[in-house]
Structure formats: C-alpha cells, structure tokens
Amino acid sequence: MNRLLIRGGIVVDPSQGLEARRDLLIEEGRIAAVGENLNVPSAETWEADGLHILPGLVDLHVHFREPGQEHKETYATGSRSAALGGVTSVVPMANTNPIVEKQADLKFALYLAQDQAVVNVYPLAAATVGQKGEDLTEYADLKQNGAVALSDDGKPIMDSAVMRRILEYASMVGLPLFLHEEDMNLSARGCMNEGYWSTFLGLPGMSPAAEEVMIARDLILADETGGRIHIQHVSTARAVDLIRIGKQRGIQVTAEACPHHFTLTDEAVKGYRTHAKMNPPLRTEKDRLALIEGLKDGTIDAIATDHAPHTRHEKEQEFELAPFGIIGLETLFPLTYNNLVLTGALSLSDAVRKMTLEPARILGIDKGTLRPGADADIALVDLNLKRVYTEDEIQSKSKNSPSLAGSCRGGRSGQSVGGNIVMRDRKLLV
Amino acid sequence: MNRKDLLDIQSLETEEIYEILDTAVPFKEIFTRSVKRVPSLRGKTIVNIFFEPSTRTRTSFELAAKRLSADVINIASERSSFVKGESLIDTFHTLLAMKADLFVMRHSFAGACHFLAERIPVPIINAGDGAHEHPTQALLDLFTIRENKGTLSGVKVAIIGDIAFSRVARSNLWALTKVGADVHITGPATLLPKGIERMGAKVCRRVEEALDGADVVYMLRIQKERQGSHFFPTIREYYHLFGLTPNRLSLAKPDAIVMHPGPMNRGVEINDYVADGPASRIHDQVTNGVAIRMAVLFLLATQHHPQTAHELAAEE
C-alpha cells in the first residue's frame, strides 16, 4: 500500500475546526488519518516542522486560454502556476476559442485537463450560445458531461428576459450561474474605475453603478425564479451591501472577491500601469474596505483569482488598448495572508476557509477538506518565509502581475494533489 | 528645467512654469523682427508626430521649431482606435534609429506620451493625449493671462463647457491652481467628471455664478457629436444655458478678457459679437502659442543634451 506520513506541521482545516500540530497520513491518494504523533513505520515520511498544512486551495475563477490562445496560457502552464500557488482545484472559464458551449467542447476541455494539467480541473460551460446573451446552451447535457456551473464570464447577460429564463431553466437542471456583472451601456468604453483617478488620468471610466445595477437586477430575478447565482469578482461597496441584503432575504446567492480588489485601489493605475487594468476595475479605498468587511461578515463567501494571463506585447501598449486582466494564482495565498490575516481582518482559519471549504461548497464538490476519506489535496506553506515576487519564478506563461517586485510573507513549500506530490521543498516536481 | 520631457502640467513645479513663461517673453519679441529666426536649435531634428488630426497645434509647433532653426519632420498618421499594425513603441524605435533629437506627439489615447517617455531616451513633448492633458495650451493661456492682467495669482478664471472630455480643461486646472488663480468651472452636469473638485477648482452649478466678477472667461469647445449622445439634448439648449453672449459676459469684470483654445464653434459655445469683440484674446493666444512652444522646445532640446555634437567634436 502507498502510504505517506506528513509529520510535525500545523494543520489548518476549517472543515474540522482544526488549527493545531497534527500528523497527516495519506493512503492510496486519500487522507487516512489526522492525529497527534501518528506512528506508521511502513509509511514514507515528509517532515513538515515549521510548516502549515492546509487543504489544497480551490480557485473558482481562472482563465487557461486553451484552446485558442495558447500563446497566453495552456492547461500545462496554468495548472503549474496553480500548483506553485497552493491551488489544487481550479474552475477554468468558458471563454476560450472555441467557447465551451457544447458537449464536445467540454469533453475536449476535460481531455486537456486530464492529459496536461497537474491539478484538478472543474470546467464550467457557457450560459448562452457564443456567450452572446441570447440563446441557452444545453444545460442538462453539459451538466451530465461534467460542467459544474454556467457562466458567460467576461460578458454580462444584458437582456433581463433572457436572464430570467436562464435562471428558471438552470434551477430545473440544478446548476448555479456564475455572473460577471456589468451593464455595458453604463460601462461603455471605460477602461478603469470612474472617479477622481480616471478624471486625473483622462481615461474613460467605468461607473461602479454598472456592476451594481446588474447585481440588483439578478438578485431580484433569482428571488423571483428560485435560481442560484454566484456573483463573480465583487468590487464595490454598494455591491457588497446588495449581496448582504440578498442573503438576508434568503435569496440563493454566493459571492467571490479577488485579492487585487481587496489589496489595491484605482490609484494604482497612475502612470498608466496596464498591470493595474482589469475588469471589474480597481475601485476606491472605501470599496476596498467594504470588500474586507464583506469577507469578515460572510457576505463574500470565497476568494478567487480571476487569473487572466496576457503576453508582454499585449499589455505593453497604450492603456486603452491593453487587454483587461492580471494573473493571480501564484499570489492568491500570499496576498490574502498578508492583507487579510496579518492585518487582523480574518483569522488564518477563516481566510483558509474562503479559499477551500467555501468554494468547494459553492461548486458542490468534495474538496477543500482534510477529513479522513477526502482526496489528499494538500498545500504546505511556510508562513515565515518572506520573499520578493519576481518574474523568473512565475510558472504561468504570462507575467502580467501588479505584485511583481512586491514582498510578501507566506511562501509555498510543498503540495500534494490526490496524494501525488507535485511540489516539495519549494520545488515543483512536475 | 531639469526634466527630459513635458508630459503634463500636473507634475510641473510652479517655478518650472514661470521659467517657461519667462523664456517665452524674448522669443515673442523675435516675432516683431523682419527675420523671425534664431539659431538656437540648428542641427537638431524635431519630429512632429500627430496620430490625431490637428492644424493649429501642429503648425504652431512646426513654426516654433523653424524659428529656432531646427529641422522638422511632420508625420500625420491615423492610428485611431484599435488599428492593428506596428506598435507605438516600434514606430518610435524606428524614428529613433534615424537619430531624431526630440518628439512632439499628439495621440488620441491618454497616457500615450507617458508610455513612450519611459521607454525612449530623447525628450517628448505632449501635444495633447486623449482627454488627459495639453500642457503647451495651458502654458500659452497662462502667458496670455499674465500679459493682460500683469499677474496670475488671485485672478478669477471661469472655465465653461465640456470639462469631461477636455484635455485643455485639465491642463488649465492644474496650471491655474499652481500659480494661485481662483478657478471656477461649470458646464452641463453630464460633462463634469467625477472628482474634479479634488483638482482644486470650485464647481458651479450655474453659469452666472462662475461668471460673476471673473477676470478671465475661458470657453471650451463643444464637440457637436456630444449632442444627442445623452450629454445634452440640443445645441440650441446648450447655447441657451451656457453660450457666451454679450449679456452673460457683462456679469464678469468690465475689463474681463475672453479666451478659447480653438477651433471655435460660433453660435454654440460663443456668440459672434463676443468672439470678435474687444474682450477677445483668441488671436493673441495663437501668437503666444508659437512663443511658448519655442520656449519649451528650447529648454528641453538644450538642457537634456547640453552639448551638441559640434561642441563635443571641438572638445576632442
């Protein structure tokens, strides 16, 4: 029998209310036991003194660009980027070329995942044909073939009548809608948050209202239809308020926030920095603080990256021409640890919960836990390791990160996916 | 001036603003001579590259360079929105390889000059970037105000019109607040951008409030395309609410002057009698523009490369 004993680390597992020094026994790719001073002579041992042992992180929001834009990212490079960041399960968005909208597209995505990826992949499928916001894709068939959710991410569903039918039909099938909320008429041509800094820089702004009116609409439609919605990359204070009210009213809504939105503000665009350009855009300090408040009180369930790779020549141009998006898988944990845990906003356990148990619950998958019987998806981190994030170490094919040259505590150390060790002693083994 | 480029007014020190204004004074004096040319930039190659149509600014820069005896190349290119092709940086590397000494660039995207200035070693002058800034326009406006009022500090300036899409408004806001002028802005609520009050101007809801006791009335050009795209209903209503008529102008000080960056839309933001009347300094602005641009070209082209090739050769 294949046995591995991880010894001497501090296990942080919100699913068991555990944050203590424990040994972890893995057998045949599953967690077999979590206990004090486990003695298993037949097992290979992995000394984890001084390390924290977390359930592998679950990221609800990544773009792996394959098929269609392999120059930016592939399943091979994107999943290694995830592995380096302690992420063991990812949800790639459907806006590839072709779009994941039919059974065949989904099967190809799953084939790429199995053939190329070093972490677990849970694809979702487009909610509408061509992500045009008009005709529904085959939800039942897509679910049966492995889609965990539906999303036109990157594009909102502008037509309220279409959205209503989507929610009715999806609730029959039992799939949640992952929503990129943006009223395209309100955000028209904008490339950063509308406010003092867009005025200062002379750049067209995107009103926060563009995000908020769509969230308000979809909360109402979810209430009306009983559909389940998940609000992606929440970025404004009013959006947090709306979701909080929605939850109080019993509407089936969950929400995610991205590290860049709770660490940076629109001032970061000053100097026309295209690494600070993403959609939704960086907002104001008031919004940033409201997101942290929403994370604290549970309004925002999960932390997700919206990992969006773009090449250097695509980002290195006039600000308005540069594409939206930044990479995030490798900075997910350090940014969260430094900006939420070390600042005292969240306990380590609550922060880990929002990157493990909560996203797994939203997806309805049995991940994000170290309970015996679960897949041995484990991330080992060294919370005392302080390091500077440099381009050389990035595993993603793209290097578009505003965190470059930034210093963070909370370095990666090791990782197992389903019992396969993909990283050890800070080195990727795959 | 101790900087490579002139990208915006916002980052200029007040002393640098005055240095440019003072340098322009003797250059303007040259215009009264029969030979309107000095040898200051002989042997320098200046490239005017305009990615947006322009007549007055391009001509003004060209004339300024020629009056300084520089060689001037004009490039007009339609790199309008989202055109595929050579990247901006590659275009500039090509021109640099031909040994250009200074660039003057206009571009429809805000920040395009900042982007280049970080990546190329020779001076760049921003001749207008999107809705961001148009620094030489603000400098020539300060020059004109000082010429008329004797001072800049404490002068009440009313800026009226489309603030949101105006690079002239932004540059003037920074410039006027830096020199201590009292700036009041007004325009349709739809064309007042978010957070503009943080830039140091008083925002007025009514045009009368902005005009009351003003020393300078600065009208901005209204782009007719804005009509019917939700910003205001009609030119007729715009003129009715904001157009500068003799009646409105009488709210300002008796010796108030009227300015406009051009090109004017008569009957839209400004009435014929005001545009052609005794208070108008619109043509003086154009004249002063050449002097200011000579000053900026001179300061940047000589201070960044203090030694010419000829001087270097003489040393050896």
PDB file of C-alpha atoms in Angstrom, chain B residues 47-311:
ATOM      1  CA  VAL B  47       9.761  65.067 -35.277  1.00  0.00           C
ATOM      2  CA  ASN B  48       6.156  66.192 -35.010  1.00  0.00           C
ATOM      3  CA  ILE B  49       4.104  63.044 -34.937  1.00  0.00           C
ATOM      4  CA  PHE B  50       0.361  63.510 -34.844  1.00  0.00           C
ATOM      5  CA  PHE B  51      -1.908  60.499 -34.523  1.00  0.00           C
ATOM      6  CA  GLU B  52      -4.935  62.758 -34.467  1.00  0.00           C
ATOM      7  CA  PRO B  53      -5.902  65.456 -36.963  1.00  0.00           C
ATOM      8  CA  SER B  54      -4.610  68.890 -35.942  1.00  0.00           C
ATOM      9  CA  THR B  55      -3.969  72.087 -37.837  1.00  0.00           C
ATOM     10  CA  ARG B  56      -3.221  74.778 -35.321  1.00  0.00           C
ATOM     11  CA  THR B  57      -1.121  72.878 -32.799  1.00  0.00           C
ATOM     12  CA  ARG B  58       0.914  71.089 -35.446  1.00  0.00           C
ATOM     13  CA  THR B  59       1.522  74.313 -37.370  1.00  0.00           C
ATOM     14  CA  SER B  60       2.387  76.138 -34.177  1.00  0.00           C
ATOM     15  CA  PHE B  61       4.988  73.539 -33.184  1.00  0.00           C
ATOM     16  CA  GLU B  62       6.394  73.440 -36.704  1.00  0.00           C
ATOM     17  CA  LEU B  63       6.731  77.200 -36.814  1.00  0.00           C
ATOM     18  CA  ALA B  64       8.272  77.269 -33.348  1.00  0.00           C
ATOM     19  CA  ALA B  65      10.876  74.687 -34.376  1.00  0.00           C
ATOM     20  CA  LYS B  66      11.670  76.514 -37.617  1.00  0.00           C
ATOM     21  CA  ARG B  67      12.052  79.846 -35.839  1.00  0.00           C
ATOM     22  CA  LEU B  68      14.657  78.081 -33.698  1.00  0.00           C
ATOM     23  CA  SER B  69      16.391  76.793 -36.882  1.00  0.00           C
ATOM     24  CA  ALA B  70      15.713  73.131 -36.149  1.00  0.00           C
ATOM     25  CA  ASP B  71      14.984  70.614 -38.903  1.00  0.00           C
ATOM     26  CA  VAL B  72      11.376  69.500 -38.673  1.00  0.00           C
ATOM     27  CA  ILE B  73       9.699  66.367 -39.915  1.00  0.00           C
ATOM     28  CA  ASN B  74       5.911  66.116 -39.801  1.00  0.00           C
ATOM     29  CA  ILE B  75       4.218  62.764 -39.614  1.00  0.00           C
ATOM     30  CA  ALA B  76       0.467  62.518 -39.665  1.00  0.00           C
ATOM     31  CA  SER B  77      -0.848  59.057 -39.012  1.00  0.00           C
ATOM     32  CA  GLU B  78      -4.289  57.725 -38.347  1.00  0.00           C
ATOM     33  CA  ARG B  79      -3.579  55.332 -35.537  1.00  0.00           C
ATOM     34  CA  SER B  80      -7.150  55.702 -34.466  1.00  0.00           C
ATOM     35  CA  SER B  81      -8.730  53.320 -32.034  1.00  0.00           C
ATOM     36  CA  PHE B  82      -7.767  49.686 -32.188  1.00  0.00           C
ATOM     37  CA  VAL B  83      -5.977  49.729 -35.515  1.00  0.00           C
ATOM     38  CA  LYS B  84      -3.774  46.686 -35.846  1.00  0.00           C
ATOM     39  CA  GLY B  85      -0.267  47.039 -37.074  1.00  0.00           C
ATOM     40  CA  GLU B  86       3.056  48.305 -35.844  1.00  0.00           C
ATOM     41  CA  SER B  87       3.041  49.054 -32.166  1.00  0.00           C
ATOM     42  CA  LEU B  88       3.624  52.597 -30.945  1.00  0.00           C
ATOM     43  CA  ILE B  89       6.932  51.696 -29.357  1.00  0.00           C
ATOM     44  CA  ASP B  90       8.212  50.076 -32.548  1.00  0.00           C
ATOM     45  CA  THR B  91       7.267  53.164 -34.554  1.00  0.00           C
ATOM     46  CA  PHE B  92       9.321  55.290 -32.197  1.00  0.00           C
ATOM     47  CA  HIS B  93      12.298  52.965 -32.201  1.00  0.00           C
ATOM     48  CA  THR B  94      12.339  53.292 -35.982  1.00  0.00           C
ATOM     49  CA  LEU B  95      12.374  57.097 -35.758  1.00  0.00           C
ATOM     50  CA  LEU B  96      14.999  56.973 -33.028  1.00  0.00           C
ATOM     51  CA  ALA B  97      17.213  54.854 -35.226  1.00  0.00           C
ATOM     52  CA  MET B  98      17.129  57.780 -37.677  1.00  0.00           C
ATOM     53  CA  LYS B  99      18.532  59.936 -34.848  1.00  0.00           C
ATOM     54  CA  ALA B 100      15.647  62.229 -34.034  1.00  0.00           C
ATOM     55  CA  ASP B 101      16.509  64.616 -31.191  1.00  0.00           C
ATOM     56  CA  LEU B 102      13.051  65.417 -29.881  1.00  0.00           C
ATOM     57  CA  PHE B 103       9.483  64.305 -30.450  1.00  0.00           C
ATOM     58  CA  VAL B 104       6.274  66.266 -30.330  1.00  0.00           C
ATOM     59  CA  MET B 105       3.357  63.880 -30.182  1.00  0.00           C
ATOM     60  CA  ARG B 106      -0.397  64.095 -30.232  1.00  0.00           C
ATOM     61  CA  HIS B 107      -2.313  60.897 -29.605  1.00  0.00           C
ATOM     62  CA  SER B 108      -5.967  60.054 -29.066  1.00  0.00           C
ATOM     63  CA  PHE B 109      -5.162  57.830 -26.056  1.00  0.00           C
ATOM     64  CA  ALA B 110      -4.481  59.319 -22.648  1.00  0.00           C
ATOM     65  CA  GLY B 111      -1.050  58.393 -21.331  1.00  0.00           C
ATOM     66  CA  ALA B 112       0.492  57.553 -24.705  1.00  0.00           C
ATOM     67  CA  CYS B 113       3.273  60.118 -24.148  1.00  0.00           C
ATOM     68  CA  HIS B 114       3.958  58.833 -20.630  1.00  0.00           C
ATOM     69  CA  PHE B 115       4.182  55.321 -22.016  1.00  0.00           C
ATOM     70  CA  LEU B 116       6.810  56.372 -24.566  1.00  0.00           C
ATOM     71  CA  ALA B 117       8.721  58.706 -22.271  1.00  0.00           C
ATOM     72  CA  GLU B 118       9.538  55.761 -20.018  1.00  0.00           C
ATOM     73  CA  ARG B 119      10.865  53.758 -22.920  1.00  0.00           C
ATOM     74  CA  ILE B 120      12.842  56.119 -25.145  1.00  0.00           C
ATOM     75  CA  PRO B 121      15.861  58.244 -24.232  1.00  0.00           C
ATOM     76  CA  VAL B 122      15.056  61.536 -26.017  1.00  0.00           C
ATOM     77  CA  PRO B 123      12.613  64.282 -24.963  1.00  0.00           C
ATOM     78  CA  ILE B 124       8.935  64.037 -25.767  1.00  0.00           C
ATOM     79  CA  ILE B 125       6.516  66.944 -25.694  1.00  0.00           C
ATOM     80  CA  ASN B 126       2.882  66.084 -25.223  1.00  0.00           C
ATOM     81  CA  ALA B 127       0.822  67.980 -27.797  1.00  0.00           C
ATOM     82  CA  GLY B 128      -2.399  66.505 -26.439  1.00  0.00           C
ATOM     83  CA  ASP B 129      -3.185  62.964 -25.257  1.00  0.00           C
ATOM     84  CA  GLY B 130      -6.799  61.884 -25.267  1.00  0.00           C
ATOM     85  CA  ALA B 131      -8.790  63.613 -22.552  1.00  0.00           C
ATOM     86  CA  HIS B 132      -5.742  63.854 -20.328  1.00  0.00           C
ATOM     87  CA  GLU B 133      -3.573  66.939 -20.877  1.00  0.00           C
ATOM     88  CA  HIS B 134      -2.421  69.505 -23.408  1.00  0.00           C
ATOM     89  CA  PRO B 135       0.349  71.218 -21.458  1.00  0.00           C
ATOM     90  CA  THR B 136       1.571  73.770 -24.031  1.00  0.00           C
ATOM     91  CA  GLN B 137      -2.001  75.026 -24.415  1.00  0.00           C
ATOM     92  CA  ALA B 138      -2.227  75.759 -20.688  1.00  0.00           C
ATOM     93  CA  LEU B 139       1.189  77.445 -20.752  1.00  0.00           C
ATOM     94  CA  LEU B 140       0.227  79.738 -23.619  1.00  0.00           C
ATOM     95  CA  ASP B 141      -3.002  80.526 -21.773  1.00  0.00           C
ATOM     96  CA  LEU B 142      -1.090  81.496 -18.632  1.00  0.00           C
ATOM     97  CA  PHE B 143       1.205  83.612 -20.777  1.00  0.00           C
ATOM     98  CA  THR B 144      -1.786  85.404 -22.296  1.00  0.00           C
ATOM     99  CA  ILE B 145      -3.453  85.995 -18.931  1.00  0.00           C
ATOM    100  CA  ARG B 146      -0.253  87.350 -17.417  1.00  0.00           C
ATOM    101  CA  GLU B 147       0.279  89.601 -20.437  1.00  0.00           C
ATOM    102  CA  ASN B 148      -3.185  91.082 -19.891  1.00  0.00           C
ATOM    103  CA  LYS B 149      -3.568  91.081 -16.130  1.00  0.00           C
ATOM    104  CA  GLY B 150       0.026  91.594 -15.094  1.00  0.00           C
ATOM    105  CA  THR B 151      -0.205  88.700 -12.674  1.00  0.00           C
ATOM    106  CA  LEU B 152      -1.645  85.211 -12.301  1.00  0.00           C
ATOM    107  CA  SER B 153      -2.103  84.962  -8.579  1.00  0.00           C
ATOM    108  CA  GLY B 154      -5.628  85.773  -7.426  1.00  0.00           C
ATOM    109  CA  VAL B 155      -7.011  86.152 -10.937  1.00  0.00           C
ATOM    110  CA  LYS B 156     -10.542  84.754 -11.157  1.00  0.00           C
ATOM    111  CA  VAL B 157     -10.922  82.438 -14.148  1.00  0.00           C
ATOM    112  CA  ALA B 158     -14.223  80.895 -15.244  1.00  0.00           C
ATOM    113  CA  ILE B 159     -13.823  77.758 -17.382  1.00  0.00           C
ATOM    114  CA  ILE B 160     -17.065  76.857 -19.101  1.00  0.00           C
ATOM    115  CA  GLY B 161     -18.159  73.881 -21.158  1.00  0.00           C
ATOM    116  CA  ASP B 162     -17.208  70.249 -21.728  1.00  0.00           C
ATOM    117  CA  ILE B 163     -14.816  69.553 -18.862  1.00  0.00           C
ATOM    118  CA  ALA B 164     -15.104  65.758 -19.007  1.00  0.00           C
ATOM    119  CA  PHE B 165     -13.616  65.230 -22.444  1.00  0.00           C
ATOM    120  CA  SER B 166     -11.284  68.211 -22.389  1.00  0.00           C
ATOM    121  CA  ARG B 167      -7.518  67.896 -22.029  1.00  0.00           C
ATOM    122  CA  VAL B 168      -7.344  71.690 -22.220  1.00  0.00           C
ATOM    123  CA  ALA B 169      -9.531  71.951 -19.125  1.00  0.00           C
ATOM    124  CA  ARG B 170      -7.354  69.533 -17.138  1.00  0.00           C
ATOM    125  CA  SER B 171      -4.078  71.213 -18.064  1.00  0.00           C
ATOM    126  CA  ASN B 172      -5.502  74.633 -17.308  1.00  0.00           C
ATOM    127  CA  LEU B 173      -6.920  73.483 -13.982  1.00  0.00           C
ATOM    128  CA  TRP B 174      -3.524  72.256 -12.831  1.00  0.00           C
ATOM    129  CA  ALA B 175      -1.704  75.264 -14.269  1.00  0.00           C
ATOM    130  CA  LEU B 176      -4.046  77.898 -12.850  1.00  0.00           C
ATOM    131  CA  THR B 177      -4.256  76.355  -9.393  1.00  0.00           C
ATOM    132  CA  LYS B 178      -0.464  76.023  -9.215  1.00  0.00           C
ATOM    133  CA  VAL B 179       0.020  79.746  -9.871  1.00  0.00           C
ATOM    134  CA  GLY B 180      -2.666  80.691  -7.374  1.00  0.00           C
ATOM    135  CA  ALA B 181      -5.529  81.689  -9.655  1.00  0.00           C
ATOM    136  CA  ASP B 182      -9.111  81.328  -8.431  1.00  0.00           C
ATOM    137  CA  VAL B 183     -10.666  78.790 -10.786  1.00  0.00           C
ATOM    138  CA  HIS B 184     -14.393  78.281 -11.238  1.00  0.00           C
ATOM    139  CA  ILE B 185     -15.709  75.671 -13.623  1.00  0.00           C
ATOM    140  CA  THR B 186     -19.150  74.977 -14.939  1.00  0.00           C
ATOM    141  CA  GLY B 187     -20.849  73.038 -17.684  1.00  0.00           C
ATOM    142  CA  PRO B 188     -23.659  70.558 -18.174  1.00  0.00           C
ATOM    143  CA  ALA B 189     -23.788  68.139 -15.210  1.00  0.00           C
ATOM    144  CA  THR B 190     -23.212  65.329 -17.720  1.00  0.00           C
ATOM    145  CA  LEU B 191     -19.870  66.838 -18.739  1.00  0.00           C
ATOM    146  CA  LEU B 192     -18.425  67.483 -15.287  1.00  0.00           C
ATOM    147  CA  PRO B 193     -16.220  64.490 -14.465  1.00  0.00           C
ATOM    148  CA  LYS B 194     -16.213  62.700 -11.114  1.00  0.00           C
ATOM    149  CA  GLY B 195     -13.831  64.063  -8.519  1.00  0.00           C
ATOM    150  CA  ILE B 196     -12.961  67.204 -10.493  1.00  0.00           C
ATOM    151  CA  GLU B 197     -13.334  69.320  -7.341  1.00  0.00           C
ATOM    152  CA  ARG B 198     -10.325  67.487  -5.872  1.00  0.00           C
ATOM    153  CA  MET B 199      -8.217  69.101  -8.600  1.00  0.00           C
ATOM    154  CA  GLY B 200      -8.640  72.463  -6.911  1.00  0.00           C
ATOM    155  CA  ALA B 201     -11.450  74.176  -8.815  1.00  0.00           C
ATOM    156  CA  LYS B 202     -14.737  75.424  -7.494  1.00  0.00           C
ATOM    157  CA  VAL B 203     -17.555  73.681  -9.337  1.00  0.00           C
ATOM    158  CA  CYS B 204     -20.525  75.964 -10.058  1.00  0.00           C
ATOM    159  CA  ARG B 205     -23.976  74.720 -10.892  1.00  0.00           C
ATOM    160  CA  ARG B 206     -24.964  77.874 -12.721  1.00  0.00           C
ATOM    161  CA  VAL B 207     -23.003  79.673 -15.382  1.00  0.00           C
ATOM    162  CA  GLU B 208     -23.860  83.042 -13.810  1.00  0.00           C
ATOM    163  CA  GLU B 209     -22.133  82.025 -10.601  1.00  0.00           C
ATOM    164  CA  ALA B 210     -18.934  81.148 -12.477  1.00  0.00           C
ATOM    165  CA  LEU B 211     -19.015  84.401 -14.486  1.00  0.00           C
ATOM    166  CA  ASP B 212     -19.702  86.695 -11.546  1.00  0.00           C
ATOM    167  CA  GLY B 213     -16.726  89.038 -11.205  1.00  0.00           C
ATOM    168  CA  ALA B 214     -14.450  86.930 -13.426  1.00  0.00           C
ATOM    169  CA  ASP B 215     -11.204  88.407 -14.791  1.00  0.00           C
ATOM    170  CA  VAL B 216     -10.941  85.741 -17.465  1.00  0.00           C
ATOM    171  CA  VAL B 217     -13.727  83.836 -19.203  1.00  0.00           C
ATOM    172  CA  TYR B 218     -12.402  80.665 -20.803  1.00  0.00           C
ATOM    173  CA  MET B 219     -14.807  78.924 -23.149  1.00  0.00           C
ATOM    174  CA  LEU B 220     -14.215  75.305 -24.139  1.00  0.00           C
ATOM    175  CA  ARG B 221     -15.059  73.851 -27.488  1.00  0.00           C
ATOM    176  CA  ILE B 222     -18.188  71.763 -27.553  1.00  0.00           C
ATOM    177  CA  GLN B 223     -17.951  68.796 -29.866  1.00  0.00           C
ATOM    178  CA  LYS B 224     -21.131  68.613 -31.841  1.00  0.00           C
ATOM    179  CA  GLU B 225     -21.069  64.799 -31.641  1.00  0.00           C
ATOM    180  CA  ARG B 226     -21.903  65.061 -27.949  1.00  0.00           C
ATOM    181  CA  GLN B 227     -25.356  66.318 -28.935  1.00  0.00           C
ATOM    182  CA  GLY B 228     -27.840  63.501 -28.906  1.00  0.00           C
ATOM    183  CA  SER B 229     -25.488  61.075 -27.146  1.00  0.00           C
ATOM    184  CA  HIS B 230     -27.102  61.693 -23.760  1.00  0.00           C
ATOM    185  CA  PHE B 231     -24.797  64.559 -22.769  1.00  0.00           C
ATOM    186  CA  PHE B 232     -27.174  67.369 -23.696  1.00  0.00           C
ATOM    187  CA  PRO B 233     -30.321  67.456 -25.765  1.00  0.00           C
ATOM    188  CA  THR B 234     -29.562  70.031 -28.466  1.00  0.00           C
ATOM    189  CA  ILE B 235     -27.053  72.705 -29.480  1.00  0.00           C
ATOM    190  CA  ARG B 236     -29.942  75.126 -29.122  1.00  0.00           C
ATOM    191  CA  GLU B 237     -30.427  74.298 -25.461  1.00  0.00           C
ATOM    192  CA  TYR B 238     -26.675  74.284 -24.859  1.00  0.00           C
ATOM    193  CA  TYR B 239     -26.317  77.767 -26.276  1.00  0.00           C
ATOM    194  CA  HIS B 240     -29.310  78.873 -24.243  1.00  0.00           C
ATOM    195  CA  LEU B 241     -27.770  77.605 -20.975  1.00  0.00           C
ATOM    196  CA  PHE B 242     -24.020  78.076 -21.478  1.00  0.00           C
ATOM    197  CA  GLY B 243     -23.302  80.092 -24.637  1.00  0.00           C
ATOM    198  CA  LEU B 244     -21.204  83.222 -24.000  1.00  0.00           C
ATOM    199  CA  THR B 245     -23.339  86.172 -25.104  1.00  0.00           C
ATOM    200  CA  PRO B 246     -22.626  89.876 -24.531  1.00  0.00           C
ATOM    201  CA  ASN B 247     -25.271  89.842 -21.770  1.00  0.00           C
ATOM    202  CA  ARG B 248     -23.612  86.991 -19.933  1.00  0.00           C
ATOM    203  CA  LEU B 249     -20.180  88.485 -20.405  1.00  0.00           C
ATOM    204  CA  SER B 250     -21.401  91.640 -18.644  1.00  0.00           C
ATOM    205  CA  LEU B 251     -21.557  89.608 -15.416  1.00  0.00           C
ATOM    206  CA  ALA B 252     -17.762  89.387 -15.474  1.00  0.00           C
ATOM    207  CA  LYS B 253     -15.499  92.300 -14.558  1.00  0.00           C
ATOM    208  CA  PRO B 254     -15.654  95.259 -17.007  1.00  0.00           C
ATOM    209  CA  ASP B 255     -12.087  94.568 -18.120  1.00  0.00           C
ATOM    210  CA  ALA B 256     -12.526  90.790 -18.325  1.00  0.00           C
ATOM    211  CA  ILE B 257     -10.909  89.005 -21.251  1.00  0.00           C
ATOM    212  CA  VAL B 258     -12.364  86.125 -23.258  1.00  0.00           C
ATOM    213  CA  MET B 259     -10.274  83.141 -24.263  1.00  0.00           C
ATOM    214  CA  HIS B 260     -10.861  79.976 -26.286  1.00  0.00           C
ATOM    215  CA  PRO B 261      -8.399  77.213 -27.281  1.00  0.00           C
ATOM    216  CA  GLY B 262      -9.952  76.947 -30.754  1.00  0.00           C
ATOM    217  CA  PRO B 263     -11.295  75.922 -33.064  1.00  0.00           C
ATOM    218  CA  MET B 264     -14.402  77.890 -32.098  1.00  0.00           C
ATOM    219  CA  ASN B 265     -17.984  76.892 -32.751  1.00  0.00           C
ATOM    220  CA  ARG B 266     -19.690  80.196 -33.244  1.00  0.00           C
ATOM    221  CA  GLY B 267     -23.284  80.084 -32.113  1.00  0.00           C
ATOM    222  CA  VAL B 268     -22.621  77.031 -29.928  1.00  0.00           C
ATOM    223  CA  GLU B 269     -20.368  77.999 -27.041  1.00  0.00           C
ATOM    224  CA  ILE B 270     -19.654  81.556 -28.125  1.00  0.00           C
ATOM    225  CA  ASN B 271     -21.553  84.402 -29.719  1.00  0.00           C
ATOM    226  CA  ASP B 272     -20.101  86.255 -32.764  1.00  0.00           C
ATOM    227  CA  TYR B 273     -20.060  89.602 -31.005  1.00  0.00           C
ATOM    228  CA  VAL B 274     -18.076  88.173 -28.106  1.00  0.00           C
ATOM    229  CA  ALA B 275     -15.678  86.214 -30.305  1.00  0.00           C
ATOM    230  CA  ASP B 276     -14.890  89.275 -32.401  1.00  0.00           C
ATOM    231  CA  GLY B 277     -15.372  91.850 -29.654  1.00  0.00           C
ATOM    232  CA  PRO B 278     -12.869  93.941 -27.696  1.00  0.00           C
ATOM    233  CA  ALA B 279     -12.568  91.443 -24.841  1.00  0.00           C
ATOM    234  CA  SER B 280     -11.481  88.600 -27.097  1.00  0.00           C
ATOM    235  CA  ARG B 281      -7.840  87.477 -26.832  1.00  0.00           C
ATOM    236  CA  ILE B 282      -8.322  84.436 -29.020  1.00  0.00           C
ATOM    237  CA  HIS B 283      -5.851  85.529 -31.727  1.00  0.00           C
ATOM    238  CA  ASP B 284      -3.273  86.601 -29.129  1.00  0.00           C
ATOM    239  CA  GLN B 285      -3.443  83.079 -27.719  1.00  0.00           C
ATOM    240  CA  VAL B 286      -2.433  81.710 -31.103  1.00  0.00           C
ATOM    241  CA  THR B 287       0.501  84.118 -31.415  1.00  0.00           C
ATOM    242  CA  ASN B 288       1.641  83.376 -27.878  1.00  0.00           C
ATOM    243  CA  GLY B 289       1.383  79.648 -28.615  1.00  0.00           C
ATOM    244  CA  VAL B 290       4.338  79.863 -31.003  1.00  0.00           C
ATOM    245  CA  ALA B 291       6.451  81.716 -28.412  1.00  0.00           C
ATOM    246  CA  ILE B 292       5.593  79.230 -25.656  1.00  0.00           C
ATOM    247  CA  ARG B 293       6.409  76.272 -27.890  1.00  0.00           C
ATOM    248  CA  MET B 294       9.724  77.854 -28.826  1.00  0.00           C
ATOM    249  CA  ALA B 295      10.471  78.179 -25.119  1.00  0.00           C
ATOM    250  CA  VAL B 296       9.578  74.559 -24.400  1.00  0.00           C
ATOM    251  CA  LEU B 297      11.495  73.211 -27.405  1.00  0.00           C
ATOM    252  CA  PHE B 298      14.489  75.319 -26.478  1.00  0.00           C
ATOM    253  CA  LEU B 299      14.514  74.314 -22.813  1.00  0.00           C
ATOM    254  CA  LEU B 300      14.103  70.598 -23.477  1.00  0.00           C
ATOM    255  CA  ALA B 301      16.319  70.309 -26.533  1.00  0.00           C
ATOM    256  CA  THR B 302      19.227  72.159 -24.961  1.00  0.00           C
ATOM    257  CA  GLN B 303      19.056  71.108 -21.324  1.00  0.00           C
ATOM    258  CA  HIS B 304      18.713  67.391 -21.782  1.00  0.00           C
ATOM    259  CA  HIS B 305      21.613  67.289 -24.227  1.00  0.00           C
ATOM    260  CA  PRO B 306      23.644  70.238 -23.056  1.00  0.00           C
ATOM    261  CA  GLN B 307      26.381  69.561 -25.587  1.00  0.00           C
ATOM    262  CA  THR B 308      25.817  69.447 -29.284  1.00  0.00           C
ATOM    263  CA  ALA B 309      27.785  67.060 -31.465  1.00  0.00           C
ATOM    264  CA  HIS B 310      29.693  70.060 -32.731  1.00  0.00           C
ATOM    265  CA  GLU B 311      30.720  71.090 -29.206  1.00  0.00           C
TER     266      GLU B 311
END
